[in-house]
C-alpha cells in the first residue's frame, strides 16, 4: 500500500509539472495582456488646419494637436465634460464639432474668449442634465451657428444656452421635448435668421415669441402639436414649415404691410378650409396636401377672398384632400403657376376654358380622382408639358382634347376606359371635324399631337388599335400594357418609324404579334412579357433592339435567323418562364453563350429535354446532350424504316407467289 501510494504521488508530481509547463506560457500571456495598454487607435488626421478625431473613444482633444488648429471634429467619442482641458487649452477654433458624445457639463464662460468660433455642434449629448443646474454657459461671443438638437431639452432649458449669443444666426433645437415657445425664449439671440424646432411637442407659442427677431427668414415648426395659427404677422419671414402638426386653421393678420413669405408648407394637418393668406404676399410655394380640404373658397368672406392675390405662386399642392371641384375663378390670379397638383381628391370635372388661364403651368396632376369630364379651351395651357390623368376611369372625352395642348410632352392615361378613334386616311392629314361623327362616341384622337413624346395607355380596356393611330405624333415611348385582348392593326404604329424608342405590350394576352415592327428604325426597348406568344415575328438586321423582354410566354422555338438579326444590337434579354425546347434552339443558345447579351433572369431560363424529367437550365445545356438524343432518335428512325422495308418485302413476296399459283392452275385446266 505504501509503495503504491508513493508511485501514485510521483506520477501526480510529474503530471502536475507537465501541466504547469503547458499552462505557464498561457498564464504569462494573460498577465502581459492585462498589463498592456488598450489597443492603439489611429491618431487624429490633420488636414491643413483641420483636425479629424471622430470615432476614437476619446474623452478629450489630444494634447499634441498642432498650434493654430481651426477645426476640431470630436464627434462620436466619449467626452463627458467640456472644459478647457478637454479642448487641450486651444481657443482659436473656428469650428467645433462635438455631436454624439455624452456631454452633461460645460464649463461656464468656456466660449467667451473664443472670438473666432463660428460653428458649434453640441447635438446628441446630455445637455438636459446640465440645464438642470440652471447655470448659463456664458457668452457665445462669435458663434453664428449652434446645433442643440436631440439633447432631451424641454421648455425653458434652451435659455441657459441662448441667453447671451449676439451673433447667432442659425439655431437648431430639433428632436427635443419642448412644449412651449415663450415670449423671451430668443431674447438673447436677436440676430437669428434661421430656427429649426422640428420634431418637438410644441403646443403653444406665446404672442411676440418671434416678433423681436427682425432678421428671421426661415422657421421650421414641422412635426409638432400646434393646433392653429390665428394671427400670423412675421412680415420678414421667407420660409415657414408647419407640416405634420394638428393645425385646423391658418389665418394671417390683414395688413397693408407686405409679407415677404415665399415658401409655406402646411401639409399633413387637419385644415378643413383653405388657408387665409395675407392680401399683399409674394408667395411662390404653397403645400396644403394631406389635409381635410373640401372646398377652396371657404375661408373668409367673398370680399376678403377677392383681395388675396397669388400672382407669384409657382407651385401649388392640394393633393390628398376631399376636394370635389376646382372652380376656374380660383385660377384667374395664378398667372405664374407652373405646377398644380390636385391628385387623390374627389374631383369629377376639370375645366380650363376661359382664355388666358394658367399661361405658365407646365405640370398638372389630376390623377386618382373621379373625373368624368375634362375640357380645355382654345389658347389655354399653352405651356403645359405634363398631364397626369391616371386612375380616373375616364370614358368620354372630346375627340381632339389633346390637340389643344401645343406643348404637351408627357400624357399619363393609365387606368381609364378610353377608346382610340379610327383614322381611315391613307395620307397623314390633320383630322377633320366632320369625320368625328363616324367614330365611336367618346373616342380620342392621338394623331397630330405635335409635341407628344411619352404616352401611357395601360389598363384602359382597349380592344382595338386602329391603323395610323399615332400619325404625326412623335412618340418616343408608348405603353399599351395590361389591355387584355388588344387587337392591333398591322399598321397601327405607322408614322412612328423615326421616333419610337420604347414599346411596352406586356400582359395583353397576345398570341401573335400582327403589328409590323420591322419599319420602326428607332426602336430600342421592347417589352412583350406575360403574353401568349408562341413565335416571334421575322426581324431583319436593320432592327437595332437593345432590350427585349419575352418573359412568361409560350415560346417553344426561337427562329435562329430572327435572333441572329438581333445579335448585333441586343444587350439585354429576359427569357424566363418559357417552355423552350432544348434541342430545337441550339443555335439560339450558342448565340447567347458566345455574344455579350446580358440575361438578368438566366436562373429561370430553362428548356425541355426528352431525356430529363425536369427542365434544364440553359447554362447547363451542352451540344453533346442533344447529339445523344439525336443519335438515339436516328437509330429509332432507321429501325422503323427497316421494319417497314421488311413488311413491304414480305407483302411483295406473297403477292408474287399468289400470281404464280393462278398461272399454274390455268395451265392444268
Tab-separated table of C-alpha atoms in Angstrom, residues 98-505:
chain	number	residue	atom	x	y	z
A	98	UNK	CA	-18.912	67.612	-30.568
A	99	UNK	CA	-22.053	65.799	-31.616
A	100	UNK	CA	-22.862	62.285	-30.395
A	101	UNK	CA	-20.868	62.331	-27.164
A	102	UNK	CA	-22.025	62.133	-23.531
A	103	UNK	CA	-21.564	65.756	-22.536
A	104	UNK	CA	-23.517	66.655	-19.418
A	105	UNK	CA	-21.338	69.514	-18.140
A	106	UNK	CA	-19.946	72.649	-19.803
A	107	UNK	CA	-17.507	74.928	-18.032
A	108	UNK	CA	-19.167	78.349	-17.651
A	109	UNK	CA	-17.723	81.060	-19.923
A	110	UNK	CA	-15.778	78.404	-21.831
A	111	UNK	CA	-16.551	80.064	-25.174
A	112	UNK	CA	-16.211	83.661	-24.003
A	113	UNK	CA	-12.647	84.088	-25.252
A	114	UNK	CA	-13.137	82.052	-28.433
A	115	UNK	CA	-13.527	85.095	-30.621
A	116	UNK	CA	-13.092	83.095	-33.856
A	117	UNK	CA	-15.561	80.296	-33.069
A	118	UNK	CA	-18.354	80.487	-35.683
A	119	UNK	CA	-19.847	76.962	-35.736
A	120	UNK	CA	-20.604	74.908	-32.604
A	121	UNK	CA	-22.284	71.492	-32.844
A	122	UNK	CA	-23.416	70.053	-29.484
A	123	UNK	CA	-26.174	67.811	-30.840
A	124	UNK	CA	-26.901	64.339	-29.478
A	125	UNK	CA	-25.490	64.816	-25.997
A	126	UNK	CA	-26.992	65.033	-22.488
A	127	UNK	CA	-27.328	68.787	-22.138
A	128	UNK	CA	-30.657	68.398	-20.330
A	129	UNK	CA	-28.604	67.248	-17.316
A	130	UNK	CA	-26.530	70.428	-17.477
A	131	UNK	CA	-29.654	72.601	-17.835
A	132	UNK	CA	-30.968	71.220	-14.533
A	133	UNK	CA	-28.159	73.129	-12.788
A	134	UNK	CA	-29.746	76.361	-14.096
A	135	UNK	CA	-26.328	77.817	-14.887
A	136	UNK	CA	-25.757	79.685	-18.138
A	137	UNK	CA	-22.867	78.520	-20.288
A	138	UNK	CA	-21.963	82.190	-20.695
A	139	UNK	CA	-21.397	84.392	-23.680
A	140	UNK	CA	-21.186	82.858	-27.140
A	141	UNK	CA	-19.082	85.715	-28.404
A	142	UNK	CA	-18.848	84.962	-32.117
A	143	UNK	CA	-20.901	81.782	-32.625
A	144	UNK	CA	-23.113	82.101	-35.702
A	145	UNK	CA	-24.370	78.511	-35.968
A	146	UNK	CA	-25.411	76.443	-32.931
A	147	UNK	CA	-26.841	72.910	-33.003
A	148	UNK	CA	-28.554	71.753	-29.777
A	149	UNK	CA	-30.744	69.082	-31.364
A	150	UNK	CA	-31.522	65.745	-29.697
A	151	UNK	CA	-30.428	66.710	-26.186
A	152	UNK	CA	-33.595	65.944	-24.234
A	153	UNK	CA	-34.228	69.653	-23.659
A	154	UNK	CA	-37.698	70.721	-22.591
A	155	UNK	CA	-39.412	74.052	-22.102
A	156	UNK	CA	-37.160	76.762	-20.680
A	157	UNK	CA	-33.932	74.788	-20.881
A	158	UNK	CA	-32.714	76.425	-24.065
A	159	UNK	CA	-32.493	79.757	-22.220
A	160	UNK	CA	-29.259	78.668	-20.488
A	161	UNK	CA	-27.564	78.261	-23.882
A	162	UNK	CA	-29.014	81.281	-25.706
A	163	UNK	CA	-29.027	83.964	-23.031
A	164	UNK	CA	-26.019	85.823	-24.450
A	165	UNK	CA	-25.451	84.936	-28.119
A	166	UNK	CA	-25.344	88.238	-30.015
A	167	UNK	CA	-24.011	86.847	-33.315
A	168	UNK	CA	-26.136	83.709	-33.503
A	169	UNK	CA	-27.807	83.381	-36.929
A	170	UNK	CA	-28.618	79.656	-37.287
A	171	UNK	CA	-30.101	77.619	-34.433
A	172	UNK	CA	-31.321	74.027	-34.320
A	173	UNK	CA	-33.414	72.771	-31.402
A	174	UNK	CA	-34.968	69.873	-33.304
A	175	UNK	CA	-35.599	66.500	-31.738
A	176	UNK	CA	-36.102	67.765	-28.180
A	177	UNK	CA	-39.141	67.828	-25.885
A	178	UNK	CA	-40.086	71.496	-25.955
A	179	UNK	CA	-43.820	72.120	-25.447
A	180	UNK	CA	-43.957	75.916	-25.350
A	181	UNK	CA	-42.160	78.812	-27.014
A	182	UNK	CA	-42.168	81.657	-24.520
A	183	UNK	CA	-42.025	85.345	-25.339
A	184	UNK	CA	-38.430	85.629	-24.103
A	185	UNK	CA	-37.082	82.316	-25.424
A	186	UNK	CA	-34.929	84.000	-28.071
A	187	UNK	CA	-34.436	87.380	-26.409
A	188	UNK	CA	-30.682	86.794	-26.060
A	189	UNK	CA	-30.252	85.933	-29.740
A	190	UNK	CA	-31.684	88.883	-31.625
A	191	UNK	CA	-29.622	88.201	-34.773
A	192	UNK	CA	-31.274	84.866	-35.548
A	193	UNK	CA	-32.056	84.257	-39.222
A	194	UNK	CA	-32.921	80.559	-39.180
A	195	UNK	CA	-34.545	78.463	-36.425
A	196	UNK	CA	-35.381	74.769	-36.525
A	197	UNK	CA	-37.828	73.433	-33.929
A	198	UNK	CA	-38.677	70.334	-35.926
A	199	UNK	CA	-39.853	67.248	-34.061
A	200	UNK	CA	-40.677	68.660	-30.637
A	201	UNK	CA	-44.010	68.635	-28.782
A	202	UNK	CA	-44.887	72.307	-29.181
A	203	UNK	CA	-48.467	73.071	-28.181
A	204	UNK	CA	-48.263	76.794	-27.556
A	205	UNK	CA	-46.464	79.798	-28.981
A	206	UNK	CA	-46.806	82.954	-26.908
A	207	UNK	CA	-47.630	86.223	-28.637
A	208	UNK	CA	-44.499	88.020	-29.730
A	209	UNK	CA	-42.214	84.996	-29.385
A	210	UNK	CA	-40.655	85.659	-32.808
A	211	UNK	CA	-41.586	89.293	-33.397
A	212	UNK	CA	-38.368	90.693	-31.910
A	213	UNK	CA	-36.310	88.671	-34.400
A	214	UNK	CA	-36.238	91.221	-37.201
A	215	UNK	CA	-33.704	89.207	-39.234
A	216	UNK	CA	-35.589	85.894	-39.047
A	217	UNK	CA	-36.213	84.493	-42.552
A	218	UNK	CA	-36.583	80.699	-42.022
A	219	UNK	CA	-38.663	78.972	-39.357
A	220	UNK	CA	-39.206	75.220	-39.151
A	221	UNK	CA	-42.021	74.175	-36.800
A	222	UNK	CA	-42.790	70.874	-38.522
A	223	UNK	CA	-43.753	67.717	-36.653
A	224	UNK	CA	-45.173	69.307	-33.507
A	225	UNK	CA	-48.632	69.563	-31.948
A	226	UNK	CA	-49.686	73.076	-32.976
A	227	UNK	CA	-53.474	73.357	-33.369
A	228	UNK	CA	-53.915	76.758	-35.022
A	229	UNK	CA	-52.209	79.890	-36.278
A	230	UNK	CA	-54.656	82.763	-35.854
A	231	UNK	CA	-52.582	85.915	-36.202
A	232	UNK	CA	-49.594	85.251	-38.427
A	233	UNK	CA	-47.655	88.512	-38.720
A	234	UNK	CA	-43.999	87.664	-39.387
A	235	UNK	CA	-43.561	90.054	-42.283
A	236	UNK	CA	-39.861	89.367	-42.915
A	237	UNK	CA	-40.162	85.591	-42.837
A	238	UNK	CA	-39.472	83.906	-46.189
A	239	UNK	CA	-39.741	80.189	-45.336
A	240	UNK	CA	-42.282	78.703	-42.919
A	241	UNK	CA	-42.686	74.960	-42.424
A	242	UNK	CA	-45.736	73.919	-40.372
A	243	UNK	CA	-46.177	70.438	-41.813
A	244	UNK	CA	-47.103	67.444	-39.643
A	245	UNK	CA	-48.923	69.341	-36.923
A	246	UNK	CA	-52.606	69.354	-35.960
A	247	UNK	CA	-53.469	72.728	-37.488
A	248	UNK	CA	-57.156	73.296	-38.175
A	249	UNK	CA	-56.911	76.997	-39.005
A	250	UNK	CA	-54.261	79.201	-40.554
A	251	UNK	CA	-55.117	82.877	-40.606
A	252	UNK	CA	-52.756	85.768	-41.216
A	253	UNK	CA	-53.131	89.292	-39.942
A	254	UNK	CA	-54.612	91.528	-42.616
A	255	UNK	CA	-52.305	94.479	-43.056
A	256	UNK	CA	-51.159	96.889	-45.708
A	257	UNK	CA	-47.621	95.911	-44.788
A	258	UNK	CA	-46.324	93.491	-47.471
A	259	UNK	CA	-45.362	89.956	-46.436
A	260	UNK	CA	-42.081	88.535	-47.753
A	261	UNK	CA	-43.160	84.896	-47.302
A	262	UNK	CA	-42.095	82.783	-50.293
A	263	UNK	CA	-42.456	79.195	-49.025
A	264	UNK	CA	-45.344	77.914	-46.874
A	265	UNK	CA	-45.719	74.211	-46.060
A	266	UNK	CA	-48.988	73.294	-44.312
A	267	UNK	CA	-49.086	69.665	-45.429
A	268	UNK	CA	-50.260	66.828	-43.167
A	269	UNK	CA	-52.529	68.872	-40.919
A	270	UNK	CA	-56.279	68.913	-40.237
A	271	UNK	CA	-57.452	72.009	-42.099
A	272	UNK	CA	-60.994	71.826	-43.475
A	273	UNK	CA	-60.537	75.245	-45.109
A	274	UNK	CA	-58.054	76.755	-47.486
A	275	UNK	CA	-55.547	78.909	-45.528
A	276	UNK	CA	-56.471	82.557	-45.142
A	277	UNK	CA	-53.379	84.138	-46.668
A	278	UNK	CA	-52.231	87.761	-46.467
A	279	UNK	CA	-53.521	90.030	-49.204
A	280	UNK	CA	-50.161	91.508	-50.098
A	281	UNK	CA	-47.930	88.475	-50.455
A	282	UNK	CA	-45.021	87.222	-52.531
A	283	UNK	CA	-45.793	83.515	-52.021
A	284	UNK	CA	-44.166	81.172	-54.569
A	285	UNK	CA	-44.615	77.740	-52.950
A	286	UNK	CA	-47.747	76.553	-51.131
A	287	UNK	CA	-48.319	72.978	-49.946
A	288	UNK	CA	-51.667	72.153	-48.328
A	289	UNK	CA	-51.643	68.455	-49.228
A	290	UNK	CA	-52.924	65.761	-46.867
A	291	UNK	CA	-55.433	67.941	-45.041
A	292	UNK	CA	-59.233	67.832	-44.981
A	293	UNK	CA	-59.992	70.481	-47.586
A	294	UNK	CA	-63.477	70.124	-49.049
A	295	UNK	CA	-63.567	73.364	-50.975
A	296	UNK	CA	-61.205	76.118	-51.990
A	297	UNK	CA	-63.099	79.388	-51.471
A	298	UNK	CA	-64.426	78.837	-47.984
A	299	UNK	CA	-62.089	80.757	-45.684
A	300	UNK	CA	-63.151	84.354	-45.109
A	301	UNK	CA	-65.910	86.308	-46.832
A	302	UNK	CA	-66.172	86.584	-50.597
A	303	UNK	CA	-64.973	90.190	-50.469
A	304	UNK	CA	-61.957	89.294	-48.364
A	305	UNK	CA	-61.134	86.373	-50.581
A	306	UNK	CA	-61.073	88.541	-53.678
A	307	UNK	CA	-58.317	90.663	-52.190
A	308	UNK	CA	-55.964	87.689	-51.768
A	309	UNK	CA	-53.881	87.516	-54.921
A	310	UNK	CA	-51.371	84.814	-55.697
A	311	UNK	CA	-49.662	86.385	-58.666
A	312	UNK	CA	-46.226	84.998	-57.739
A	313	UNK	CA	-47.289	81.452	-56.844
A	314	UNK	CA	-45.366	78.890	-58.886
A	315	UNK	CA	-46.087	75.635	-57.009
A	316	UNK	CA	-49.444	74.621	-55.512
A	317	UNK	CA	-50.051	71.185	-53.977
A	318	UNK	CA	-53.606	70.350	-52.829
A	319	UNK	CA	-53.316	66.565	-53.208
A	320	UNK	CA	-54.813	64.040	-50.777
A	321	UNK	CA	-57.772	66.140	-49.663
A	322	UNK	CA	-61.526	65.918	-50.151
A	323	UNK	CA	-61.946	68.489	-52.920
A	324	UNK	CA	-64.916	67.914	-55.206
A	325	UNK	CA	-64.269	70.750	-57.626
A	326	UNK	CA	-61.734	73.383	-58.656
A	327	UNK	CA	-63.577	76.489	-59.886
A	328	UNK	CA	-61.981	78.249	-62.840
A	329	UNK	CA	-62.284	81.538	-60.982
A	330	UNK	CA	-59.753	80.253	-58.453
A	331	UNK	CA	-57.125	80.029	-61.209
A	332	UNK	CA	-57.684	83.545	-62.505
A	333	UNK	CA	-54.956	85.073	-60.314
A	334	UNK	CA	-52.435	82.228	-60.715
A	335	UNK	CA	-50.631	83.854	-63.618
A	336	UNK	CA	-47.201	82.489	-62.608
A	337	UNK	CA	-48.233	78.944	-61.599
A	338	UNK	CA	-46.000	76.212	-63.050
A	339	UNK	CA	-47.033	73.113	-61.052
A	340	UNK	CA	-50.578	72.241	-59.966
A	341	UNK	CA	-51.154	69.032	-58.003
A	342	UNK	CA	-54.746	68.122	-57.108
A	343	UNK	CA	-54.306	64.355	-57.253
A	344	UNK	CA	-56.098	61.969	-54.868
A	345	UNK	CA	-59.223	64.062	-54.331
A	346	UNK	CA	-62.867	63.602	-55.338
A	347	UNK	CA	-62.909	65.897	-58.381
A	348	UNK	CA	-65.392	64.796	-61.055
A	349	UNK	CA	-64.933	67.666	-63.506
A	350	UNK	CA	-61.989	69.822	-64.527
A	351	UNK	CA	-62.245	72.703	-66.977
A	352	UNK	CA	-59.929	75.411	-68.210
A	353	UNK	CA	-61.979	77.285	-70.780
A	354	UNK	CA	-61.501	80.983	-70.048
A	355	UNK	CA	-58.875	82.405	-72.345
A	356	UNK	CA	-55.513	83.145	-70.760
A	357	UNK	CA	-55.882	80.959	-67.672
A	358	UNK	CA	-52.734	79.295	-66.292
A	359	UNK	CA	-50.466	80.620	-69.055
A	360	UNK	CA	-47.245	79.295	-67.481
A	361	UNK	CA	-48.366	75.979	-65.992
A	362	UNK	CA	-46.109	73.094	-67.044
A	363	UNK	CA	-47.413	70.238	-64.887
A	364	UNK	CA	-50.998	69.390	-63.913
A	365	UNK	CA	-51.615	66.307	-61.794
A	366	UNK	CA	-55.255	65.167	-61.708
A	367	UNK	CA	-54.512	61.501	-61.061
A	368	UNK	CA	-56.653	59.316	-58.805
A	369	UNK	CA	-59.789	61.431	-58.781
A	370	UNK	CA	-63.302	60.712	-60.068
A	371	UNK	CA	-63.009	62.607	-63.340
A	372	UNK	CA	-65.862	62.216	-65.772
A	373	UNK	CA	-65.363	65.440	-67.666
A	374	UNK	CA	-62.207	67.136	-68.935
A	375	UNK	CA	-62.382	70.308	-71.004
A	376	UNK	CA	-59.648	72.523	-72.383
A	377	UNK	CA	-60.456	75.650	-74.355
A	378	UNK	CA	-58.534	77.171	-77.226
A	379	UNK	CA	-55.464	79.291	-76.390
A	380	UNK	CA	-55.212	77.919	-72.854
A	381	UNK	CA	-52.481	75.895	-71.175
A	382	UNK	CA	-50.037	76.878	-73.887
A	383	UNK	CA	-47.051	75.840	-71.736
A	384	UNK	CA	-48.429	72.547	-70.360
A	385	UNK	CA	-45.849	69.747	-70.765
A	386	UNK	CA	-47.008	67.009	-68.382
A	387	UNK	CA	-50.597	65.944	-67.710
A	388	UNK	CA	-51.319	63.199	-65.161
A	389	UNK	CA	-54.790	61.656	-65.593
A	390	UNK	CA	-54.227	58.069	-64.464
A	391	UNK	CA	-56.657	56.330	-62.144
A	392	UNK	CA	-59.794	58.233	-63.159
A	393	UNK	CA	-61.750	55.719	-65.292
A	394	UNK	CA	-62.359	58.357	-67.948
A	395	UNK	CA	-64.662	57.086	-70.679
A	396	UNK	CA	-65.890	60.153	-72.561
A	397	UNK	CA	-63.641	62.920	-73.806
A	398	UNK	CA	-63.727	65.443	-76.582
A	399	UNK	CA	-62.211	63.809	-79.684
A	400	UNK	CA	-59.469	66.415	-80.015
A	401	UNK	CA	-58.952	67.417	-76.411
A	402	UNK	CA	-55.219	66.734	-76.549
A	403	UNK	CA	-54.647	68.502	-79.859
A	404	UNK	CA	-55.417	71.722	-77.985
A	405	UNK	CA	-52.262	71.333	-75.887
A	406	UNK	CA	-49.455	72.574	-78.152
A	407	UNK	CA	-46.597	71.886	-75.702
A	408	UNK	CA	-47.730	68.576	-74.190
A	409	UNK	CA	-44.866	66.027	-73.965
A	410	UNK	CA	-45.970	63.555	-71.266
A	411	UNK	CA	-49.504	62.173	-71.106
A	412	UNK	CA	-50.381	59.688	-68.360
A	413	UNK	CA	-53.711	57.951	-69.041
A	414	UNK	CA	-53.291	54.638	-67.224
A	415	UNK	CA	-56.329	53.078	-65.549
A	416	UNK	CA	-59.060	54.716	-67.587
A	417	UNK	CA	-61.583	53.426	-70.151
A	418	UNK	CA	-60.637	55.282	-73.303
A	419	UNK	CA	-61.193	54.299	-76.917
A	420	UNK	CA	-58.938	55.369	-79.762
A	421	UNK	CA	-60.594	56.891	-82.816
A	422	UNK	CA	-60.114	55.218	-86.181
A	423	UNK	CA	-58.209	57.340	-88.667
A	424	UNK	CA	-59.127	55.933	-92.083
A	425	UNK	CA	-56.852	58.178	-94.109
A	426	UNK	CA	-54.104	56.941	-96.361
A	427	UNK	CA	-52.204	60.197	-96.052
A	428	UNK	CA	-51.213	61.613	-92.708
A	429	UNK	CA	-53.509	64.603	-92.743
A	430	UNK	CA	-54.968	66.679	-89.941
A	431	UNK	CA	-58.141	65.157	-88.551
A	432	UNK	CA	-61.302	66.743	-89.957
A	433	UNK	CA	-64.081	67.542	-87.537
A	434	UNK	CA	-66.792	66.150	-89.819
A	435	UNK	CA	-65.122	62.709	-89.625
A	436	UNK	CA	-65.646	62.643	-85.868
A	437	UNK	CA	-69.261	61.628	-86.357
A	438	UNK	CA	-68.120	58.315	-87.877
A	439	UNK	CA	-66.137	57.325	-84.800
A	440	UNK	CA	-67.499	55.636	-81.685
A	441	UNK	CA	-68.752	58.060	-79.029
A	442	UNK	CA	-66.123	59.111	-76.525
A	443	UNK	CA	-63.120	58.001	-78.573
A	444	UNK	CA	-59.991	60.137	-78.571
A	445	UNK	CA	-57.548	61.027	-81.330
A	446	UNK	CA	-53.837	60.688	-80.607
A	447	UNK	CA	-52.762	61.675	-84.094
A	448	UNK	CA	-51.302	65.101	-84.804
A	449	UNK	CA	-50.434	65.868	-81.163
A	450	UNK	CA	-47.389	67.703	-82.398
A	451	UNK	CA	-45.109	67.576	-79.295
A	452	UNK	CA	-46.299	64.417	-77.518
A	453	UNK	CA	-43.315	62.140	-76.808
A	454	UNK	CA	-44.470	59.902	-73.933
A	455	UNK	CA	-47.912	58.266	-73.886
A	456	UNK	CA	-49.091	55.815	-71.208
A	457	UNK	CA	-52.303	53.913	-72.051
A	458	UNK	CA	-52.003	50.804	-69.883
A	459	UNK	CA	-55.121	49.404	-68.164
A	460	UNK	CA	-57.640	51.120	-70.416
A	461	UNK	CA	-59.572	48.030	-71.565
A	462	UNK	CA	-58.533	48.879	-75.109
A	463	UNK	CA	-59.997	46.397	-77.565
A	464	UNK	CA	-58.641	47.711	-80.854
A	465	UNK	CA	-55.750	49.826	-82.000
A	466	UNK	CA	-56.579	51.157	-85.482
A	467	UNK	CA	-54.172	51.884	-88.289
A	468	UNK	CA	-52.261	55.170	-88.156
A	469	UNK	CA	-53.492	55.749	-84.601
A	470	UNK	CA	-50.457	57.922	-83.794
A	471	UNK	CA	-49.738	59.500	-87.169
A	472	UNK	CA	-47.936	62.846	-86.989
A	473	UNK	CA	-47.253	62.364	-83.255
A	474	UNK	CA	-43.521	61.995	-82.447
A	475	UNK	CA	-43.865	59.360	-79.712
A	476	UNK	CA	-40.680	58.100	-78.083
A	477	UNK	CA	-42.452	55.876	-75.547
A	478	UNK	CA	-45.767	54.066	-75.978
A	479	UNK	CA	-47.191	51.947	-73.166
A	480	UNK	CA	-50.129	49.745	-74.202
A	481	UNK	CA	-49.704	47.165	-71.452
A	482	UNK	CA	-52.471	45.485	-69.436
A	483	UNK	CA	-55.095	45.718	-72.159
A	484	UNK	CA	-56.078	42.022	-72.457
A	485	UNK	CA	-57.345	41.036	-75.884
A	486	UNK	CA	-55.941	44.127	-77.599
A	487	UNK	CA	-56.287	43.725	-81.376
A	488	UNK	CA	-53.571	45.729	-83.080
A	489	UNK	CA	-53.870	46.581	-86.754
A	490	UNK	CA	-50.813	45.751	-88.860
A	491	UNK	CA	-50.296	49.482	-89.473
A	492	UNK	CA	-51.324	50.717	-86.019
A	493	UNK	CA	-47.809	52.052	-85.387
A	494	UNK	CA	-47.357	53.627	-88.793
A	495	UNK	CA	-45.938	57.098	-88.523
A	496	UNK	CA	-43.640	56.211	-85.615
A	497	UNK	CA	-40.805	54.860	-87.771
A	498	UNK	CA	-38.264	57.513	-86.808
A	499	UNK	CA	-39.347	58.363	-83.273
A	500	UNK	CA	-40.492	55.330	-81.238
A	501	UNK	CA	-37.781	54.070	-78.866
A	502	UNK	CA	-39.759	52.260	-76.114
A	503	UNK	CA	-42.716	49.935	-76.810
A	504	UNK	CA	-44.486	48.220	-73.906
A	505	UNK	CA	-47.018	45.469	-74.669
